[in-house]
Short mmCIF file of C-alpha atoms in Angstrom, two decimals:
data_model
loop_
_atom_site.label_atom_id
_atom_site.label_comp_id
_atom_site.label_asym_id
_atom_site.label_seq_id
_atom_site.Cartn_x
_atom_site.Cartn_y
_atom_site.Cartn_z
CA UNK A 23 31.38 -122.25 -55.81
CA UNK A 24 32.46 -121.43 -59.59
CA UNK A 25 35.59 -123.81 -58.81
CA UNK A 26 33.60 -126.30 -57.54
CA UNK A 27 31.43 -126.89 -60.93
CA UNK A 28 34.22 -126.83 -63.04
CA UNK A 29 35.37 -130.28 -60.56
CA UNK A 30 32.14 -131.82 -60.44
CA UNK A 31 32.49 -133.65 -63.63
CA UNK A 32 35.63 -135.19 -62.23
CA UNK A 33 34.29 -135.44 -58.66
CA UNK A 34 30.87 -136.93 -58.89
CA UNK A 35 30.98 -137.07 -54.62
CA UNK A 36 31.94 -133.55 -54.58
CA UNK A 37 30.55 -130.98 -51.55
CA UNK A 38 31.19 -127.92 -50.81
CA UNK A 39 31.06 -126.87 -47.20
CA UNK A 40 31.36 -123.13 -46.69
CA UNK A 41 31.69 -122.44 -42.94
CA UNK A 42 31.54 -118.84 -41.11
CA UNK A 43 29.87 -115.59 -41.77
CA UNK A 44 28.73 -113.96 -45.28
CA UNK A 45 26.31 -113.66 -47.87
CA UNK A 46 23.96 -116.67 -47.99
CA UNK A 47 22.05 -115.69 -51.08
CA UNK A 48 24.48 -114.77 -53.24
CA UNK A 49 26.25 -118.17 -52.85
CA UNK A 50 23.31 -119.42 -53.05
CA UNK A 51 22.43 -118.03 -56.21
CA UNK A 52 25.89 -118.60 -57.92
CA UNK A 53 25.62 -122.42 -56.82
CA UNK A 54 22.13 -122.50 -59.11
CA UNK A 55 23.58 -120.38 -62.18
CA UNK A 56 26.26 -122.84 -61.84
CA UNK A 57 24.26 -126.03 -61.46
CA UNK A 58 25.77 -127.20 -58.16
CA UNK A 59 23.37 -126.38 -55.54
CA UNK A 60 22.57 -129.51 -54.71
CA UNK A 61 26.40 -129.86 -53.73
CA UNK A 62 26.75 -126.08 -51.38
CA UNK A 63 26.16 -125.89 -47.99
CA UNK A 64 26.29 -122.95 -46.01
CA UNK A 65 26.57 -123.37 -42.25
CA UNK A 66 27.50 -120.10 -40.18
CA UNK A 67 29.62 -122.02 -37.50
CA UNK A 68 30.25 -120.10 -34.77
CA UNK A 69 32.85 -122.02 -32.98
CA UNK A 70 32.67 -126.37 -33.74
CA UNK A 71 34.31 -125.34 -36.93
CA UNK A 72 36.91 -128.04 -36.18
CA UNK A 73 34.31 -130.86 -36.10
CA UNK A 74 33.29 -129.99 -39.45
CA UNK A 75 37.43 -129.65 -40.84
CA UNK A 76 37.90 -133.72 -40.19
CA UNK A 77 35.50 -134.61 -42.84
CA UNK A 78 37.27 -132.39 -45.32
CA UNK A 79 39.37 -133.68 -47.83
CA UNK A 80 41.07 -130.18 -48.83
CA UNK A 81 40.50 -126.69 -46.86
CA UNK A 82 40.45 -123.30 -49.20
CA UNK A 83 40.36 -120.35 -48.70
CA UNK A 84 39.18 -117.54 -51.08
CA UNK A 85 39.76 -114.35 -49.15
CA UNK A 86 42.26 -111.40 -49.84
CA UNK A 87 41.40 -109.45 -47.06
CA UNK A 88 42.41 -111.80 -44.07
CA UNK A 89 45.99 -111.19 -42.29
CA UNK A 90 47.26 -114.22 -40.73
CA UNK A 91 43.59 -116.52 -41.47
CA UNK A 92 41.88 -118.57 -38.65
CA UNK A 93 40.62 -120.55 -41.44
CA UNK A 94 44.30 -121.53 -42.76
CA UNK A 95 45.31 -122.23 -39.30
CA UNK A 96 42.25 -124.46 -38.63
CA UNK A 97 42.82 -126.67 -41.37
CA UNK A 98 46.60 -126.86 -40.85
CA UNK A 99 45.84 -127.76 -37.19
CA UNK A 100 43.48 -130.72 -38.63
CA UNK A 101 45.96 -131.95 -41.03
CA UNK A 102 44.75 -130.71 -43.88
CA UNK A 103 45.89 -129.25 -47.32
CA UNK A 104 45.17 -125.70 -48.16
CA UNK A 105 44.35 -124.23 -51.68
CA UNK A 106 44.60 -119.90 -51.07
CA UNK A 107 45.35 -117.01 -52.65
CA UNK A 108 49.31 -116.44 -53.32
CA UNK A 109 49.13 -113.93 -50.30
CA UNK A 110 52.77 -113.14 -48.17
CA UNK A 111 50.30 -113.71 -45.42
CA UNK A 112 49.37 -116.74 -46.39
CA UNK A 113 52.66 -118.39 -47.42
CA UNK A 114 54.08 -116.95 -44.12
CA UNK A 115 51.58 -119.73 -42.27
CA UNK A 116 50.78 -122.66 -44.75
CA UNK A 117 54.43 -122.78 -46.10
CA UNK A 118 54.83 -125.43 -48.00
CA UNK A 119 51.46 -126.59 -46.96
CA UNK A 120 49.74 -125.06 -49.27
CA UNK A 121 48.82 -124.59 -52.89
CA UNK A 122 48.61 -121.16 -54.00
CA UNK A 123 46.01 -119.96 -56.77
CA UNK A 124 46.26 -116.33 -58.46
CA UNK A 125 43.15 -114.02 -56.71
CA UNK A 126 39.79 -114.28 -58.29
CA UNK A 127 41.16 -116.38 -61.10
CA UNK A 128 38.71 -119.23 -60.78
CA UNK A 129 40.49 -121.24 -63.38
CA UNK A 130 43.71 -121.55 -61.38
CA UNK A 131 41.93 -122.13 -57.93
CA UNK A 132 39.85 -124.96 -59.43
CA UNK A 133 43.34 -126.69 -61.19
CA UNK A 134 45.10 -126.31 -57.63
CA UNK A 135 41.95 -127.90 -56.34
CA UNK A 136 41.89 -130.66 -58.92
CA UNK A 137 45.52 -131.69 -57.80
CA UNK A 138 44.81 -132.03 -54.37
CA UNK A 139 41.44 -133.92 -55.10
CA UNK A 140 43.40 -136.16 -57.41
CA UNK A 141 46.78 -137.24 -55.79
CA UNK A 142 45.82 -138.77 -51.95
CA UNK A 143 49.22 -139.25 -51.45
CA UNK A 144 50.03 -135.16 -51.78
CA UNK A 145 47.21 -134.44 -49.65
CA UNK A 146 48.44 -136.50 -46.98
CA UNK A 147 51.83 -135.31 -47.19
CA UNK A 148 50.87 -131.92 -47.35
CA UNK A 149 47.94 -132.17 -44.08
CA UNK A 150 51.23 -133.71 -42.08
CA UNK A 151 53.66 -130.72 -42.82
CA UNK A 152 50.69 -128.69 -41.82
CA UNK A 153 50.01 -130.53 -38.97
CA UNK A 154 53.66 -130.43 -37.71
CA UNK A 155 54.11 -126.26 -39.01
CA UNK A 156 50.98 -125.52 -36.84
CA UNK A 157 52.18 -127.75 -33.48
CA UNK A 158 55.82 -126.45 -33.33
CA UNK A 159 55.58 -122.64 -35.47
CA UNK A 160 51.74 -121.53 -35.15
CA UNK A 161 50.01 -122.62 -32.18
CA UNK A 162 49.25 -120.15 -29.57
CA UNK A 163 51.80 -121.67 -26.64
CA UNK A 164 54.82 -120.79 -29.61
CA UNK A 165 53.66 -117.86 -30.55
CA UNK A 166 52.81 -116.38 -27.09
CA UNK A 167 56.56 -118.02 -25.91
CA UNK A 168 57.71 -115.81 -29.14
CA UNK A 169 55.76 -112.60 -27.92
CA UNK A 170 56.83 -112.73 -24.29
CA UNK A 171 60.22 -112.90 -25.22
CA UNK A 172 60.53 -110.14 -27.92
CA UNK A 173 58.49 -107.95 -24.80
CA UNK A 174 61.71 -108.92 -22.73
CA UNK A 175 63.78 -107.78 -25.06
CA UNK A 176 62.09 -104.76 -25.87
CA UNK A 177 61.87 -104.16 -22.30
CA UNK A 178 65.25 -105.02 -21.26
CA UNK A 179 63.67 -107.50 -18.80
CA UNK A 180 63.09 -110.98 -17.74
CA UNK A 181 60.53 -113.01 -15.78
CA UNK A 182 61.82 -114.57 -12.58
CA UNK A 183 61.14 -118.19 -13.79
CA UNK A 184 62.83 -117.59 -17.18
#
């Protein structure tokens, strides 16, 4: 919400979608100390999120707590740029598919923002290597391929169909 009024000069059509669980009144009350409460919405999806992830221009994601994020993998499966924290977790999905701002350093996650919001060209080059990175590295028929087989080889053992 802070990173969003620093853009909104910039970004007169500017919205901010925050999807999922959390505190509703304390964005709620940084988006009016801010001045940009007209331009927050809070919906607590639960499931549909995709729906919501086609309209987006750029997904980000402000969390240092979350592993390997639903919310990264979402946007990379809708073809869509991600801003984050510089987390091993989250370079290990987005790749190269991502911008990466420094933790709670609203400055930087606004500027990594601002380049995305600025440069169409990046964003759509960016949403296609995410788009490709989820089909063929992230999505659950890889990875569960990936986890049967290092069971088999754990196990010394292989399925009958191969």
């Amino acid at each position: 919400v802070e990173a969003a009024a620093r853009l909104v000069r910039r970004h007169p059509r500017l919205h901010v979608l925050l999807l999922g669980g959390g505190p509703q009144d304390d964005v709620r009350a940084t988006a009016t100390r801010c001045g940009v409460e007209g331009r927050v919405t809070v919906h607590h999806a639960q499931g549909g999120a995709i729906d919501f992830l086609h309209e987006a221009a750029v997904g980000v994601l402000c969390s240092e707590t979350e592993g390997l994020s639903n919310a990264v993998l979402e946007y990379m499966a809708c073809a869509k740029p991600v801003v984050c924290y510089d987390l091993r977790e989250h370079r290990y999905s987005a790749g190269e598919g991502a911008l990466y701002a420094e933790a709670d350093v609203v400055e930087d996650l606004a500027a990594k923002i601002e380049l995305l919001l600025g440069d169409a060209p990046l964003r759509e080059r960016m949403g296609a290597y995410n788009r490709e990175r989820f089909l063929t590295q992230m999505a659950w028929e890889h990875n569960a391929g990936e986890l049967i087989r290092a069971y088999e080889k754990l196990c010394g053992t292989r399925r009958a169909n191969g």
